[in-house]
mmCIF file of C-alpha atoms in Angstrom:
data_model
loop_
_atom_site.group_PDB
_atom_site.id
_atom_site.type_symbol
_atom_site.label_atom_id
_atom_site.label_comp_id
_atom_site.label_asym_id
_atom_site.label_seq_id
_atom_site.Cartn_x
_atom_site.Cartn_y
_atom_site.Cartn_z
ATOM 1 C CA ILE A 1 13.787 19.465 10.293
ATOM 2 C CA GLU A 2 10.930 20.691 12.450
ATOM 3 C CA LYS A 3 8.082 18.187 12.403
ATOM 4 C CA ASN A 4 4.578 19.459 11.659
ATOM 5 C CA GLY A 5 2.552 16.259 11.873
ATOM 6 C CA TYR A 6 0.709 14.244 9.243
ATOM 7 C CA HIS A 7 -2.678 13.982 7.571
ATOM 8 C CA ASP A 8 -5.560 12.310 9.417
ATOM 9 C CA SER A 9 -5.435 9.234 7.188
ATOM 10 C CA VAL A 10 -1.793 8.606 8.192
ATOM 11 C CA TYR A 11 -2.710 8.485 11.893
ATOM 12 C CA MET A 12 -5.709 6.254 11.252
ATOM 13 C CA ASN A 13 -3.679 3.790 9.179
ATOM 14 C CA ALA A 14 -0.873 3.820 11.754
ATOM 15 C CA ALA A 15 -3.428 2.978 14.438
ATOM 16 C CA LYS A 16 -4.764 0.090 12.365
ATOM 17 C CA VAL A 17 -1.248 -1.311 11.910
ATOM 18 C CA PHE A 18 -0.376 -0.793 15.580
ATOM 19 C CA GLN A 19 -3.570 -2.570 16.649
ATOM 20 C CA GLY A 20 -2.354 -5.689 14.870
ATOM 21 C CA ILE A 21 1.248 -5.658 16.130
ATOM 22 C CA ARG A 22 0.977 -4.235 19.671
ATOM 23 C CA THR A 23 2.306 -6.254 22.584
ATOM 24 C CA GLU A 24 -0.416 -8.184 24.371
ATOM 25 C CA LYS A 25 -0.224 -7.963 28.167
ATOM 26 C CA ARG A 26 -1.398 -10.559 30.675
ATOM 27 C CA LYS A 27 -4.994 -9.897 31.649
ATOM 28 C CA ASP A 28 -4.098 -9.483 35.317
ATOM 29 C CA ARG A 29 -1.540 -6.806 34.359
ATOM 30 C CA THR A 30 -3.591 -4.972 31.731
ATOM 31 C CA LEU A 31 -4.182 -1.331 32.686
ATOM 32 C CA VAL A 32 -4.667 0.084 29.207
ATOM 33 C CA ARG A 33 -7.420 -1.596 27.221
ATOM 34 C CA TYR A 34 -7.455 -1.841 23.441
ATOM 35 C CA GLY A 35 -10.682 -2.423 21.553
ATOM 36 C CA GLY A 36 -10.719 -3.480 17.954
ATOM 37 C CA ASP A 37 -13.864 -2.440 16.130
ATOM 38 C CA SER A 38 -12.849 1.009 14.870
ATOM 39 C CA VAL A 39 -9.381 0.063 13.638
ATOM 40 C CA ALA A 40 -9.873 -3.556 12.572
ATOM 41 C CA SER A 41 -11.065 -2.574 9.080
ATOM 42 C CA PRO A 42 -8.680 -2.460 6.088
ATOM 43 C CA LEU A 43 -6.227 0.417 5.753
ATOM 44 C CA LEU A 44 -7.455 3.615 4.148
ATOM 45 C CA PRO A 45 -6.077 4.347 0.660
ATOM 46 C CA SER A 46 -2.770 6.205 1.020
ATOM 47 C CA LYS A 47 -2.322 9.534 -0.755
ATOM 48 C CA ASP A 48 1.163 8.509 -1.878
ATOM 49 C CA GLU A 49 4.131 6.284 -1.056
ATOM 50 C CA TYR A 50 5.344 8.746 1.568
ATOM 51 C CA SER A 51 2.045 8.598 3.488
ATOM 52 C CA GLN A 52 2.075 4.808 3.436
ATOM 53 C CA ARG A 53 5.662 4.682 4.685
ATOM 54 C CA VAL A 54 5.166 7.118 7.567
ATOM 55 C CA SER A 55 2.021 5.248 8.648
ATOM 56 C CA TYR A 56 4.121 2.133 9.205
ATOM 57 C CA GLU A 57 6.941 4.138 10.795
ATOM 58 C CA LEU A 58 4.496 5.670 13.277
ATOM 59 C CA ALA A 59 2.999 2.281 14.091
ATOM 60 C CA PHE A 60 6.370 0.664 14.763
ATOM 61 C CA SER A 61 7.583 3.666 16.767
ATOM 62 C CA ALA A 62 4.483 3.351 18.936
ATOM 63 C CA LEU A 63 5.193 -0.370 19.333
ATOM 64 C CA LYS A 64 8.788 0.316 20.343
ATOM 65 C CA TYR A 65 7.676 2.758 23.039
ATOM 66 C CA GLN A 66 4.375 1.083 23.925
ATOM 67 C CA ASP A 67 5.231 0.593 27.619
ATOM 68 C CA LEU A 68 6.426 4.195 27.973
ATOM 69 C CA LEU A 69 3.417 5.671 26.171
ATOM 70 C CA GLU A 70 1.008 3.661 28.307
ATOM 71 C CA GLU A 71 2.875 4.779 31.436
ATOM 72 C CA ILE A 72 2.566 8.430 30.361
ATOM 73 C CA LEU A 73 -1.168 8.068 29.721
ATOM 74 C CA LEU A 74 -1.752 6.484 33.134
ATOM 75 C CA ASP A 75 0.595 8.717 35.134
ATOM 76 C CA SER A 76 -0.919 11.882 33.644
ATOM 77 C CA CYS A 77 -4.462 10.587 34.337
ATOM 78 C CA VAL A 78 -5.266 11.303 30.685
ATOM 79 C CA TYR A 79 -6.320 7.653 30.447
ATOM 80 C CA PRO A 80 -8.932 6.344 30.975
ATOM 81 C CA CYS A 81 -11.265 8.906 29.433
ATOM 82 C CA ASN A 82 -15.020 8.538 28.968
ATOM 83 C CA SER A 83 -14.943 10.477 25.686
ATOM 84 C CA ILE A 84 -12.303 8.171 24.139
ATOM 85 C CA PRO A 85 -13.615 4.584 23.804
ATOM 86 C CA ASP A 86 -11.338 1.553 23.977
ATOM 87 C CA ASP A 87 -11.705 1.141 20.221
ATOM 88 C CA LEU A 88 -9.648 4.330 19.803
ATOM 89 C CA THR A 89 -6.871 3.468 22.285
ATOM 90 C CA SER A 90 -4.505 2.458 19.473
ATOM 91 C CA LEU A 91 -5.127 5.825 17.827
ATOM 92 C CA LEU A 92 -4.558 7.550 21.173
ATOM 93 C CA VAL A 93 -1.171 5.824 21.634
ATOM 94 C CA VAL A 94 -0.002 6.472 18.063
ATOM 95 C CA MET A 95 -0.957 10.140 18.197
ATOM 96 C CA LEU A 96 0.634 10.550 21.637
ATOM 97 C CA TYR A 97 3.925 9.280 20.248
ATOM 98 C CA ASP A 98 3.756 11.794 17.410
ATOM 99 C CA LEU A 99 2.725 14.643 19.725
ATOM 100 C CA GLN A 100 5.703 14.143 22.045
ATOM 101 C CA ASP A 101 7.961 13.726 19.011
ATOM 102 C CA ARG A 102 6.813 17.220 17.941
ATOM 103 C CA LYS A 103 7.626 18.548 21.438
ATOM 104 C CA PHE A 104 3.880 18.912 22.084
ATOM 105 C CA ARG A 105 3.532 21.579 19.369
ATOM 106 C CA THR A 106 0.352 22.005 17.347
ATOM 107 C CA ARG A 107 -0.032 20.138 14.083
ATOM 108 C CA GLU A 108 0.421 22.426 11.081
ATOM 109 C CA ILE A 109 -1.193 20.462 8.282
ATOM 110 C CA CYS A 110 -3.923 21.636 5.904
ATOM 111 C CA GLU A 111 -6.412 18.776 6.216
ATOM 112 C CA GLU A 112 -8.600 18.311 3.140
ATOM 113 C CA GLU A 113 -10.491 15.240 4.371
ATOM 114 C CA PRO A 114 -10.683 15.350 8.184
ATOM 115 C CA ILE A 115 -11.487 12.128 10.040
ATOM 116 C CA ALA A 116 -13.743 12.673 13.054
ATOM 117 C CA GLU A 117 -11.992 10.134 15.307
ATOM 118 C CA VAL A 118 -8.558 11.638 14.634
ATOM 119 C CA GLN A 119 -9.831 15.159 15.254
ATOM 120 C CA THR A 120 -11.410 14.081 18.573
ATOM 121 C CA VAL A 121 -8.271 12.336 19.843
ATOM 122 C CA GLU A 122 -6.062 15.222 18.743
ATOM 123 C CA ARG A 123 -8.168 17.823 20.580
ATOM 124 C CA TYR A 124 -8.162 15.701 23.724
ATOM 125 C CA LEU A 125 -4.409 15.085 23.706
ATOM 126 C CA TYR A 126 -3.574 18.699 22.947
ATOM 127 C CA SER A 127 -5.840 19.953 25.729
ATOM 128 C CA SER A 128 -3.907 17.630 28.094
ATOM 129 C CA ARG A 129 -0.439 18.440 26.728
ATOM 130 C CA THR A 130 0.803 20.042 29.980
ATOM 131 C CA LYS A 131 -0.048 16.948 32.033
ATOM 132 C CA LEU A 132 1.401 14.657 29.351
ATOM 133 C CA ALA A 133 4.660 16.615 29.154
ATOM 134 C CA ALA A 134 4.973 16.522 32.955
ATOM 135 C CA ALA A 135 4.395 12.748 32.993
ATOM 136 C CA LEU A 136 7.041 12.296 30.288
ATOM 137 C CA ALA A 137 9.504 14.370 32.333
ATOM 138 C CA ARG A 138 8.835 12.217 35.397
ATOM 139 C CA CYS A 139 9.498 9.055 33.351
ATOM 140 C CA ARG A 140 12.795 10.465 32.131
ATOM 141 C CA ILE A 141 13.827 11.399 35.669
ATOM 142 C CA LYS A 142 12.875 7.952 36.966
ATOM 143 C CA HIS A 143 14.988 6.279 34.292
ATOM 144 C CA ASP A 144 17.738 8.935 34.471
ATOM 145 C CA ALA A 145 17.361 9.385 30.708
ATOM 146 C CA VAL A 146 18.203 12.521 28.724
ATOM 147 C CA SER A 147 15.664 11.473 26.067
ATOM 148 C CA ILE A 148 13.122 8.713 25.545
ATOM 149 C CA GLU A 149 15.605 6.764 23.400
ATOM 150 C CA TYR A 150 17.649 6.056 26.544
ATOM 151 C CA ILE A 151 14.629 4.457 28.222
ATOM 152 C CA LEU A 152 14.734 1.632 25.685
ATOM 153 C CA PRO A 153 16.551 -1.611 26.568
ATOM 154 C CA GLU A 154 20.247 -1.494 25.669
ATOM 155 C CA THR A 155 19.902 -4.241 23.031
ATOM 156 C CA ILE A 156 17.332 -2.178 21.106
ATOM 157 C CA ARG A 157 19.432 0.986 21.406
ATOM 158 C CA LYS A 158 22.455 -0.826 19.971
ATOM 159 C CA GLN A 159 20.351 -2.109 17.069
ATOM 160 C CA GLU A 160 19.168 1.423 16.354
ATOM 161 C CA GLN A 161 22.693 2.804 16.510
ATOM 162 C CA ARG A 162 23.831 0.237 13.956
ATOM 163 C CA ALA A 163 20.841 0.999 11.735
ATOM 164 C CA SER A 164 21.394 4.754 11.909
ATOM 165 C CA ALA A 165 24.997 4.295 10.768
ATOM 166 C CA LEU A 166 23.976 2.474 7.592
ATOM 167 C CA PRO A 167 23.739 4.576 4.416
ATOM 168 C CA LEU A 168 20.442 5.077 2.637
ATOM 169 C CA CYS A 169 20.083 2.990 -0.521
ATOM 170 C CA VAL A 170 18.105 4.667 -3.291
ATOM 171 C CA TRP A 171 17.073 3.163 -6.643
ATOM 172 C CA ILE A 172 16.909 5.341 -9.743
ATOM 173 C CA ASN A 173 13.665 4.665 -11.581
ATOM 174 C CA THR A 174 15.094 4.610 -15.105
ATOM 175 C CA PHE A 175 11.586 4.264 -16.556
ATOM 176 C CA LYS A 176 10.997 7.884 -15.522
ATOM 177 C CA ILE A 177 14.413 9.565 -15.501
ATOM 178 C CA SER A 178 17.951 9.028 -16.734
ATOM 179 C CA LEU A 179 20.954 8.705 -14.451
ATOM 180 C CA GLU A 180 22.468 11.905 -15.868
ATOM 181 C CA ASP A 181 19.310 13.908 -15.110
ATOM 182 C CA VAL A 182 19.299 12.600 -11.531
ATOM 183 C CA PHE A 183 22.917 13.632 -11.053
ATOM 184 C CA GLU A 184 22.175 17.092 -12.455
ATOM 185 C CA ASP A 185 19.083 17.528 -10.263
ATOM 186 C CA LEU A 186 20.961 16.463 -7.131
ATOM 187 C CA LYS A 187 23.761 18.895 -7.986
ATOM 188 C CA LYS A 188 21.223 21.738 -8.140
ATOM 189 C CA LYS A 189 19.923 20.649 -4.712
ATOM 190 C CA GLY A 190 23.424 20.980 -3.244
ATOM 191 C CA PHE A 191 24.500 17.319 -3.243
ATOM 192 C CA THR A 192 28.039 16.416 -4.312
ATOM 193 C CA ARG A 193 28.961 13.068 -5.846
ATOM 194 C CA VAL A 194 31.889 11.240 -4.229
ATOM 195 C CA GLU A 195 33.722 8.136 -5.324
ATOM 196 C CA THR A 196 33.414 5.702 -2.418
ATOM 197 C CA LEU A 197 31.186 4.877 0.537
ATOM 198 C CA SER A 198 33.897 5.942 2.975
ATOM 199 C CA ASP A 199 33.777 9.458 1.485
ATOM 200 C CA LEU A 200 30.106 9.980 2.386
ATOM 201 C CA ASP A 201 29.680 13.022 4.586
ATOM 202 C CA HIS A 202 26.917 15.644 4.848
ATOM 203 C CA TYR A 203 25.445 16.514 1.405
ATOM 204 C CA THR A 204 27.172 13.824 -0.614
ATOM 205 C CA TYR A 205 26.263 10.600 -2.384
ATOM 206 C CA CYS A 206 28.011 7.857 -4.296
ATOM 207 C CA ILE A 207 27.075 5.187 -6.822
ATOM 208 C CA ASP A 208 26.889 1.614 -5.582
ATOM 209 C CA GLN A 209 29.871 -0.372 -6.831
ATOM 210 C CA HIS A 210 27.712 -3.324 -7.896
ATOM 211 C CA CYS A 211 24.555 -1.602 -9.200
ATOM 212 C CA HIS A 212 25.005 1.483 -11.372
ATOM 213 C CA ASP A 213 21.375 2.580 -10.792
ATOM 214 C CA VAL A 214 21.640 2.565 -6.969
ATOM 215 C CA LEU A 215 22.815 5.618 -5.035
ATOM 216 C CA LEU A 216 24.004 5.731 -1.423
ATOM 217 C CA PHE A 217 23.381 8.731 0.859
ATOM 218 C CA PRO A 218 24.233 9.503 4.493
ATOM 219 C CA SER A 219 21.308 8.414 6.684
ATOM 220 C CA SER A 220 21.269 11.799 8.444
ATOM 221 C CA HIS A 221 19.561 13.404 5.432
ATOM 222 C CA LYS A 222 16.683 10.951 5.114
ATOM 223 C CA GLU A 223 13.850 13.419 5.689
ATOM 224 C CA GLU A 224 15.353 16.051 3.413
ATOM 225 C CA LEU A 225 15.816 13.514 0.633
ATOM 226 C CA LEU A 226 12.277 12.199 0.909
ATOM 227 C CA ASN A 227 10.927 15.734 0.538
ATOM 228 C CA LEU A 228 12.633 16.182 -2.844
ATOM 229 C CA ASP A 229 10.511 16.215 -5.999
ATOM 230 C CA LEU A 230 12.544 13.242 -7.244
ATOM 231 C CA PHE A 231 10.953 11.094 -4.534
ATOM 232 C CA ALA A 232 7.493 12.652 -4.759
ATOM 233 C CA GLU A 233 7.436 11.842 -8.476
ATOM 234 C CA CYS A 234 8.849 8.324 -7.862
ATOM 235 C CA LYS A 235 11.949 9.013 -9.918
ATOM 236 C CA LEU A 236 13.995 7.938 -6.895
ATOM 237 C CA LEU A 237 12.831 5.082 -4.673
ATOM 238 C CA LEU A 238 14.068 4.422 -1.157
ATOM 239 C CA GLN A 239 15.200 0.817 -0.789
#
């Protein structure tokens, strides 16, 4: 699925989370400085469960690639920048991760409530996208990596491979919908019910053998599943 970006509030909340979990460097080795005033306040109200979830996903993705993202900012000479104060460095890092994840394409989101800081950082990063892409390419060449995932330490890559192989566990919210209606809706969406976990493949799902209101899906269809009305209306809940 082609990624189009997120609403301003998602980036701002991701920056607030990242500010609290980022890796602290020794002062004599600190090249990228993080302030705290602009992102130390409480999280903004999330539009929905999806927005809250992707805010945390963005923050932890930025944490995972913090060293690489900082290297890209420095190597491209995009950082430091007089127009971007240290208080917005966390936002800069989070939005850089998302920009490279979108292959440096423009964000295609209709923003109803723009946030000035997000708009400023986005314009700056996008105006520097050529230099950022070149710096990313140099990092990949230096590490002999076909993608940024291969720049991660091997232990982290193995953890991610194990996680990606696990099926998605989804609860049926029986306060809002019956099991039969879920099965019928999924059938209309092209999903086929199979009997066991070992049968999962492509657009299939099965019922958990211990919990009759839990469904298991292949992890490869996570984004497609989360875009279904069943999730938007909280009739299905990702475990």
